[in-house]
């Protein structure tokens, strides 16, 4: 239906027509007409953040936990530039967002007007697409087109920059009917010849492994279910990237855990010694491949990805299938059932035997303590005590993030929100705000470090204002933990600027915001303190004091191969394949 309205009213109408229920933002002069339109309606709930970076991360958390497009509204100039970190984070991790930015009136563009910046130019490298709307006649089409581009193909963030005079102008609004982009036509269905070739390769493999990523989750619940069916039909092992955790159940015997820089021995060694890698919705990034010339030297590679630019970008593959993961897996599973490839069961049994031997080495082992809380133990207890709850986890970035990936087990998709590609410290609190807005009755926990958490701590105020009972679980080791670890292992123990000095009293800080603070430094008191946190109806900052010297292992040093892993002191049963420096010799 078409009707006359202002540009500001068109923005709200389009958001409503696109199913947006929550809008994260911060007002300013160049978007006041839109905020006035927000005031006059009740369908969309606006969440006032305390910093525009927080608005984008909150929208990311909302989008990741729901599968919907996240929506953001910020003003021009610093409002837009403050959003850049979040936009880049969303681009790296393929998160669908529509970010609407205000702009100075069209006749002032290019004159260095107050709070003017080239938003389109600045955000072009960190968005999937962006628009500067100069005519009211174009606004409805662009608004609907933006949602299409953000959620279709490989998802990502888009920006719509709307000058203030366009917001005041009056025009004809048209709803989202038959919206298409002129040139953007992502391929959804995979080539059947390539799918048949892939099935044949899978059937003939002797040492196969499924390598899965965030693309499985982005494709929707059907993709995760189809992946599980295909993995079960083959009987093959499966591993996951950091972004793909939850697409396949962690508790399943065929799951080898996360792979990559801080992945398990069994996952990394299975990749290294495999003869076939079936890559599903992942992109062979550097944290997974390690040294490229030593990556999976004996393996043929199948790559399923909706983004054709990801194919052969980093690793040359033997069979490429461009298409949406859910559609490709559906066709692949059907062809598998039709052809019923004859698997070499003897070879597969031998392959599983080798994998079980790697598993038996218990690469995640650590030395426990009755005196000080080990960070791994803290995550394990947190996981055990939240099992019966409908739990969502966000994280900051660093050691705590990797320990969470290693020790918190995810059996369903969309429960794990973390910054993978960009590695954004400060992601976790605002992301938790977004998740809690989407799931008000669920338990939402940000697993944090004391350094990362301070970068967006102001969003605690947002949580309190909107009565969002998020739990911020800080593994406080008084260091930028991952920086300290690299300095210890790779820079001769020269801890340059990595010690967290002048930390706030997190209990008092929580209380100052109007939340609840809890501190625990004894293993014997940890369970009771975690339960207190879970039961609390308010936002909580939990200051968990952990061993400051603990390192996150296993670890593949930057630029090394999968078979050049480092292990902690507790991994004693590695035996002869470990030298005196903790390096694996294979």
PDB file of C-alpha atoms in Angstrom, residues 229-437:
ATOM      1  CA  UNK A 229      22.002 -36.131   9.401  1.00  0.00           C
ATOM      2  CA  UNK A 230      24.838 -36.192   6.874  1.00  0.00           C
ATOM      3  CA  UNK A 231      27.531 -36.656   9.523  1.00  0.00           C
ATOM      4  CA  UNK A 232      25.554 -39.516  11.060  1.00  0.00           C
ATOM      5  CA  UNK A 233      24.958 -41.099   7.641  1.00  0.00           C
ATOM      6  CA  UNK A 234      28.687 -41.152   6.901  1.00  0.00           C
ATOM      7  CA  UNK A 235      30.002 -41.973  10.368  1.00  0.00           C
ATOM      8  CA  UNK A 236      32.831 -39.493   9.808  1.00  0.00           C
ATOM      9  CA  UNK A 237      34.431 -37.174  12.400  1.00  0.00           C
ATOM     10  CA  UNK A 238      33.508 -33.498  12.515  1.00  0.00           C
ATOM     11  CA  UNK A 239      35.196 -30.388  13.870  1.00  0.00           C
ATOM     12  CA  UNK A 240      34.166 -26.753  14.020  1.00  0.00           C
ATOM     13  CA  UNK A 241      35.582 -23.265  13.914  1.00  0.00           C
ATOM     14  CA  UNK A 242      35.030 -20.839  16.773  1.00  0.00           C
ATOM     15  CA  UNK A 243      32.090 -19.336  14.887  1.00  0.00           C
ATOM     16  CA  UNK A 244      30.482 -22.685  14.117  1.00  0.00           C
ATOM     17  CA  UNK A 245      30.174 -24.018  17.666  1.00  0.00           C
ATOM     18  CA  UNK A 246      26.696 -25.375  18.295  1.00  0.00           C
ATOM     19  CA  UNK A 247      25.912 -26.267  14.686  1.00  0.00           C
ATOM     20  CA  UNK A 248      26.759 -29.849  15.650  1.00  0.00           C
ATOM     21  CA  UNK A 249      26.231 -31.070  19.237  1.00  0.00           C
ATOM     22  CA  UNK A 250      29.383 -30.929  21.341  1.00  0.00           C
ATOM     23  CA  UNK A 251      28.253 -33.958  23.356  1.00  0.00           C
ATOM     24  CA  UNK A 252      28.176 -36.217  20.278  1.00  0.00           C
ATOM     25  CA  UNK A 253      30.965 -38.823  19.998  1.00  0.00           C
ATOM     26  CA  UNK A 254      31.752 -37.833  16.402  1.00  0.00           C
ATOM     27  CA  UNK A 255      32.539 -34.238  17.394  1.00  0.00           C
ATOM     28  CA  UNK A 256      36.253 -33.603  17.931  1.00  0.00           C
ATOM     29  CA  UNK A 257      35.903 -30.168  19.460  1.00  0.00           C
ATOM     30  CA  UNK A 258      37.055 -26.867  18.068  1.00  0.00           C
ATOM     31  CA  UNK A 259      40.039 -26.742  15.724  1.00  0.00           C
ATOM     32  CA  UNK A 260      42.574 -24.019  15.069  1.00  0.00           C
ATOM     33  CA  UNK A 261      44.994 -21.980  17.152  1.00  0.00           C
ATOM     34  CA  UNK A 262      43.455 -23.089  20.471  1.00  0.00           C
ATOM     35  CA  UNK A 263      41.672 -26.153  19.159  1.00  0.00           C
ATOM     36  CA  UNK A 264      42.002 -29.709  20.389  1.00  0.00           C
ATOM     37  CA  UNK A 265      44.817 -32.074  19.493  1.00  0.00           C
ATOM     38  CA  UNK A 266      42.386 -34.526  17.919  1.00  0.00           C
ATOM     39  CA  UNK A 267      40.721 -31.884  15.720  1.00  0.00           C
ATOM     40  CA  UNK A 268      43.968 -30.336  14.512  1.00  0.00           C
ATOM     41  CA  UNK A 269      45.756 -33.609  13.932  1.00  0.00           C
ATOM     42  CA  UNK A 270      42.737 -35.081  12.132  1.00  0.00           C
ATOM     43  CA  UNK A 271      42.819 -32.075   9.801  1.00  0.00           C
ATOM     44  CA  UNK A 272      46.568 -32.442   9.337  1.00  0.00           C
ATOM     45  CA  UNK A 273      46.480 -36.151   8.515  1.00  0.00           C
ATOM     46  CA  UNK A 274      43.169 -36.341   6.662  1.00  0.00           C
ATOM     47  CA  UNK A 275      42.870 -37.331   3.026  1.00  0.00           C
ATOM     48  CA  UNK A 276      39.602 -35.421   2.531  1.00  0.00           C
ATOM     49  CA  UNK A 277      38.337 -32.211   4.133  1.00  0.00           C
ATOM     50  CA  UNK A 278      34.651 -31.389   3.662  1.00  0.00           C
ATOM     51  CA  UNK A 279      34.510 -27.659   4.405  1.00  0.00           C
ATOM     52  CA  UNK A 280      30.949 -26.528   5.128  1.00  0.00           C
ATOM     53  CA  UNK A 281      30.326 -22.813   5.625  1.00  0.00           C
ATOM     54  CA  UNK A 282      33.860 -21.906   6.699  1.00  0.00           C
ATOM     55  CA  UNK A 283      36.525 -19.851   4.945  1.00  0.00           C
ATOM     56  CA  UNK A 284      39.971 -21.317   5.728  1.00  0.00           C
ATOM     57  CA  UNK A 285      41.051 -18.283   7.779  1.00  0.00           C
ATOM     58  CA  UNK A 286      44.532 -18.006   9.240  1.00  0.00           C
ATOM     59  CA  UNK A 287      43.517 -19.080  12.767  1.00  0.00           C
ATOM     60  CA  UNK A 288      42.372 -22.384  11.255  1.00  0.00           C
ATOM     61  CA  UNK A 289      44.995 -23.115   8.621  1.00  0.00           C
ATOM     62  CA  UNK A 290      48.155 -22.095  10.429  1.00  0.00           C
ATOM     63  CA  UNK A 291      51.090 -22.208   8.031  1.00  0.00           C
ATOM     64  CA  UNK A 292      49.539 -22.473   4.571  1.00  0.00           C
ATOM     65  CA  UNK A 293      52.309 -24.537   2.949  1.00  0.00           C
ATOM     66  CA  UNK A 294      51.877 -27.182   5.668  1.00  0.00           C
ATOM     67  CA  UNK A 295      48.076 -27.174   5.881  1.00  0.00           C
ATOM     68  CA  UNK A 296      46.502 -30.630   5.402  1.00  0.00           C
ATOM     69  CA  UNK A 297      49.237 -31.740   2.993  1.00  0.00           C
ATOM     70  CA  UNK A 298      47.606 -35.078   2.073  1.00  0.00           C
ATOM     71  CA  UNK A 299      44.001 -33.932   1.776  1.00  0.00           C
ATOM     72  CA  UNK A 300      41.706 -33.227  -1.099  1.00  0.00           C
ATOM     73  CA  UNK A 301      39.270 -30.477  -0.262  1.00  0.00           C
ATOM     74  CA  UNK A 302      35.560 -29.865  -0.839  1.00  0.00           C
ATOM     75  CA  UNK A 303      34.352 -26.333  -0.131  1.00  0.00           C
ATOM     76  CA  UNK A 304      30.675 -25.379   0.305  1.00  0.00           C
ATOM     77  CA  UNK A 305      30.124 -21.629   0.592  1.00  0.00           C
ATOM     78  CA  UNK A 306      27.500 -19.131  -0.514  1.00  0.00           C
ATOM     79  CA  UNK A 307      30.183 -16.518  -1.159  1.00  0.00           C
ATOM     80  CA  UNK A 308      31.995 -17.300  -4.445  1.00  0.00           C
ATOM     81  CA  UNK A 309      34.821 -14.933  -3.488  1.00  0.00           C
ATOM     82  CA  UNK A 310      35.724 -17.258  -0.603  1.00  0.00           C
ATOM     83  CA  UNK A 311      36.340 -20.201  -2.946  1.00  0.00           C
ATOM     84  CA  UNK A 312      40.058 -20.697  -3.686  1.00  0.00           C
ATOM     85  CA  UNK A 313      40.799 -17.377  -1.952  1.00  0.00           C
ATOM     86  CA  UNK A 314      43.163 -18.901   0.602  1.00  0.00           C
ATOM     87  CA  UNK A 315      43.249 -22.650  -0.058  1.00  0.00           C
ATOM     88  CA  UNK A 316      42.876 -24.195  -3.498  1.00  0.00           C
ATOM     89  CA  UNK A 317      40.122 -26.808  -3.396  1.00  0.00           C
ATOM     90  CA  UNK A 318      39.326 -29.850  -5.511  1.00  0.00           C
ATOM     91  CA  UNK A 319      35.539 -29.494  -5.522  1.00  0.00           C
ATOM     92  CA  UNK A 320      33.787 -26.144  -5.070  1.00  0.00           C
ATOM     93  CA  UNK A 321      30.057 -25.835  -4.441  1.00  0.00           C
ATOM     94  CA  UNK A 322      28.662 -22.297  -4.384  1.00  0.00           C
ATOM     95  CA  UNK A 323      25.295 -22.165  -2.669  1.00  0.00           C
ATOM     96  CA  UNK A 324      23.393 -21.839   0.571  1.00  0.00           C
ATOM     97  CA  UNK A 325      24.537 -24.479   3.063  1.00  0.00           C
ATOM     98  CA  UNK A 326      21.025 -25.735   3.818  1.00  0.00           C
ATOM     99  CA  UNK A 327      20.149 -26.234   0.149  1.00  0.00           C
ATOM    100  CA  UNK A 328      23.485 -27.860  -0.682  1.00  0.00           C
ATOM    101  CA  UNK A 329      23.370 -30.225   2.307  1.00  0.00           C
ATOM    102  CA  UNK A 330      19.805 -31.185   1.441  1.00  0.00           C
ATOM    103  CA  UNK A 331      20.849 -32.130  -2.102  1.00  0.00           C
ATOM    104  CA  UNK A 332      24.009 -33.813  -0.878  1.00  0.00           C
ATOM    105  CA  UNK A 333      22.120 -35.921   1.646  1.00  0.00           C
ATOM    106  CA  UNK A 334      19.581 -36.937  -0.980  1.00  0.00           C
ATOM    107  CA  UNK A 335      22.324 -37.976  -3.436  1.00  0.00           C
ATOM    108  CA  UNK A 336      24.103 -39.861  -0.644  1.00  0.00           C
ATOM    109  CA  UNK A 337      20.962 -41.838   0.139  1.00  0.00           C
ATOM    110  CA  UNK A 338      20.267 -42.505  -3.533  1.00  0.00           C
ATOM    111  CA  UNK A 339      23.761 -43.691  -4.430  1.00  0.00           C
ATOM    112  CA  UNK A 340      24.636 -45.286  -1.064  1.00  0.00           C
ATOM    113  CA  UNK A 341      28.425 -45.061  -1.503  1.00  0.00           C
ATOM    114  CA  UNK A 342      30.316 -48.075  -0.233  1.00  0.00           C
ATOM    115  CA  UNK A 343      32.546 -46.764   2.553  1.00  0.00           C
ATOM    116  CA  UNK A 344      35.819 -48.548   3.268  1.00  0.00           C
ATOM    117  CA  UNK A 345      34.849 -49.590   6.799  1.00  0.00           C
ATOM    118  CA  UNK A 346      38.287 -51.010   7.587  1.00  0.00           C
ATOM    119  CA  UNK A 347      39.987 -47.740   6.689  1.00  0.00           C
ATOM    120  CA  UNK A 348      37.394 -45.757   8.620  1.00  0.00           C
ATOM    121  CA  UNK A 349      37.866 -47.942  11.691  1.00  0.00           C
ATOM    122  CA  UNK A 350      41.622 -47.394  11.528  1.00  0.00           C
ATOM    123  CA  UNK A 351      41.067 -43.661  11.150  1.00  0.00           C
ATOM    124  CA  UNK A 352      38.825 -43.569  14.206  1.00  0.00           C
ATOM    125  CA  UNK A 353      41.417 -45.586  16.092  1.00  0.00           C
ATOM    126  CA  UNK A 354      44.005 -42.929  15.402  1.00  0.00           C
ATOM    127  CA  UNK A 355      41.603 -40.179  16.449  1.00  0.00           C
ATOM    128  CA  UNK A 356      40.750 -41.986  19.695  1.00  0.00           C
ATOM    129  CA  UNK A 357      44.467 -42.218  20.478  1.00  0.00           C
ATOM    130  CA  UNK A 358      44.752 -38.437  20.101  1.00  0.00           C
ATOM    131  CA  UNK A 359      41.647 -37.975  22.249  1.00  0.00           C
ATOM    132  CA  UNK A 360      43.141 -40.179  24.959  1.00  0.00           C
ATOM    133  CA  UNK A 361      45.962 -37.703  25.429  1.00  0.00           C
ATOM    134  CA  UNK A 362      43.462 -35.266  27.003  1.00  0.00           C
ATOM    135  CA  UNK A 363      44.955 -32.123  25.523  1.00  0.00           C
ATOM    136  CA  UNK A 364      42.703 -29.810  27.560  1.00  0.00           C
ATOM    137  CA  UNK A 365      43.998 -31.156  30.870  1.00  0.00           C
ATOM    138  CA  UNK A 366      45.137 -28.583  33.429  1.00  0.00           C
ATOM    139  CA  UNK A 367      46.513 -28.707  36.958  1.00  0.00           C
ATOM    140  CA  UNK A 368      43.744 -28.111  39.467  1.00  0.00           C
ATOM    141  CA  UNK A 369      44.078 -26.225  42.740  1.00  0.00           C
ATOM    142  CA  UNK A 370      42.305 -26.051  46.077  1.00  0.00           C
ATOM    143  CA  UNK A 371      43.794 -22.630  46.800  1.00  0.00           C
ATOM    144  CA  UNK A 372      43.192 -20.582  43.669  1.00  0.00           C
ATOM    145  CA  UNK A 373      40.468 -20.732  41.017  1.00  0.00           C
ATOM    146  CA  UNK A 374      41.724 -22.029  37.709  1.00  0.00           C
ATOM    147  CA  UNK A 375      39.955 -20.271  34.819  1.00  0.00           C
ATOM    148  CA  UNK A 376      39.206 -23.584  33.106  1.00  0.00           C
ATOM    149  CA  UNK A 377      37.565 -24.844  36.298  1.00  0.00           C
ATOM    150  CA  UNK A 378      35.478 -21.682  36.516  1.00  0.00           C
ATOM    151  CA  UNK A 379      34.111 -22.251  33.000  1.00  0.00           C
ATOM    152  CA  UNK A 380      33.459 -25.918  33.710  1.00  0.00           C
ATOM    153  CA  UNK A 381      31.467 -25.092  36.837  1.00  0.00           C
ATOM    154  CA  UNK A 382      29.588 -22.339  35.021  1.00  0.00           C
ATOM    155  CA  UNK A 383      28.658 -24.804  32.274  1.00  0.00           C
ATOM    156  CA  UNK A 384      27.515 -27.512  34.696  1.00  0.00           C
ATOM    157  CA  UNK A 385      25.420 -25.122  36.740  1.00  0.00           C
ATOM    158  CA  UNK A 386      23.666 -23.565  33.733  1.00  0.00           C
ATOM    159  CA  UNK A 387      22.784 -26.822  31.940  1.00  0.00           C
ATOM    160  CA  UNK A 388      19.185 -26.821  33.169  1.00  0.00           C
ATOM    161  CA  UNK A 389      18.640 -23.224  32.066  1.00  0.00           C
ATOM    162  CA  UNK A 390      17.859 -21.795  28.640  1.00  0.00           C
ATOM    163  CA  UNK A 391      21.332 -20.303  28.337  1.00  0.00           C
ATOM    164  CA  UNK A 392      22.984 -17.944  25.862  1.00  0.00           C
ATOM    165  CA  UNK A 393      26.674 -17.068  26.056  1.00  0.00           C
ATOM    166  CA  UNK A 394      28.474 -13.987  24.790  1.00  0.00           C
ATOM    167  CA  UNK A 395      32.158 -13.286  25.291  1.00  0.00           C
ATOM    168  CA  UNK A 396      34.734 -10.574  25.157  1.00  0.00           C
ATOM    169  CA  UNK A 397      38.035 -11.425  23.414  1.00  0.00           C
ATOM    170  CA  UNK A 398      41.123 -13.094  24.853  1.00  0.00           C
ATOM    171  CA  UNK A 399      42.042 -16.110  26.953  1.00  0.00           C
ATOM    172  CA  UNK A 400      38.607 -16.238  28.579  1.00  0.00           C
ATOM    173  CA  UNK A 401      37.040 -16.447  25.109  1.00  0.00           C
ATOM    174  CA  UNK A 402      39.160 -19.465  24.160  1.00  0.00           C
ATOM    175  CA  UNK A 403      38.570 -21.195  27.506  1.00  0.00           C
ATOM    176  CA  UNK A 404      34.835 -20.660  27.008  1.00  0.00           C
ATOM    177  CA  UNK A 405      35.069 -22.227  23.539  1.00  0.00           C
ATOM    178  CA  UNK A 406      37.009 -25.180  24.938  1.00  0.00           C
ATOM    179  CA  UNK A 407      35.045 -25.919  28.117  1.00  0.00           C
ATOM    180  CA  UNK A 408      31.508 -24.645  27.583  1.00  0.00           C
ATOM    181  CA  UNK A 409      29.663 -27.207  25.459  1.00  0.00           C
ATOM    182  CA  UNK A 410      27.120 -26.057  22.885  1.00  0.00           C
ATOM    183  CA  UNK A 411      24.624 -28.532  21.480  1.00  0.00           C
ATOM    184  CA  UNK A 412      22.397 -26.101  19.573  1.00  0.00           C
ATOM    185  CA  UNK A 413      23.085 -23.222  17.183  1.00  0.00           C
ATOM    186  CA  UNK A 414      22.570 -19.525  18.000  1.00  0.00           C
ATOM    187  CA  UNK A 415      23.600 -19.970  21.659  1.00  0.00           C
ATOM    188  CA  UNK A 416      27.193 -18.749  21.256  1.00  0.00           C
ATOM    189  CA  UNK A 417      27.883 -15.102  20.436  1.00  0.00           C
ATOM    190  CA  UNK A 418      31.521 -14.094  20.117  1.00  0.00           C
ATOM    191  CA  UNK A 419      33.714 -11.854  18.005  1.00  0.00           C
ATOM    192  CA  UNK A 420      35.636 -14.170  15.686  1.00  0.00           C
ATOM    193  CA  UNK A 421      37.083 -12.421  12.669  1.00  0.00           C
ATOM    194  CA  UNK A 422      37.794  -8.980  14.125  1.00  0.00           C
ATOM    195  CA  UNK A 423      38.442 -10.108  17.703  1.00  0.00           C
ATOM    196  CA  UNK A 424      36.744  -7.078  19.247  1.00  0.00           C
ATOM    197  CA  UNK A 425      37.438  -6.468  22.923  1.00  0.00           C
ATOM    198  CA  UNK A 426      34.278  -5.003  24.393  1.00  0.00           C
ATOM    199  CA  UNK A 427      31.906  -7.070  22.283  1.00  0.00           C
ATOM    200  CA  UNK A 428      30.385  -9.131  25.080  1.00  0.00           C
ATOM    201  CA  UNK A 429      28.376  -6.748  27.295  1.00  0.00           C
ATOM    202  CA  UNK A 430      26.428  -4.974  24.531  1.00  0.00           C
ATOM    203  CA  UNK A 431      25.963  -8.288  22.704  1.00  0.00           C
ATOM    204  CA  UNK A 432      24.473  -9.699  25.913  1.00  0.00           C
ATOM    205  CA  UNK A 433      22.110  -6.714  26.048  1.00  0.00           C
ATOM    206  CA  UNK A 434      20.942  -7.557  22.534  1.00  0.00           C
ATOM    207  CA  UNK A 435      20.521 -11.243  23.316  1.00  0.00           C
ATOM    208  CA  UNK A 436      18.588 -10.520  26.504  1.00  0.00           C
ATOM    209  CA  UNK A 437      16.277  -8.153  24.622  1.00  0.00           C
TER     210      UNK A 437
END
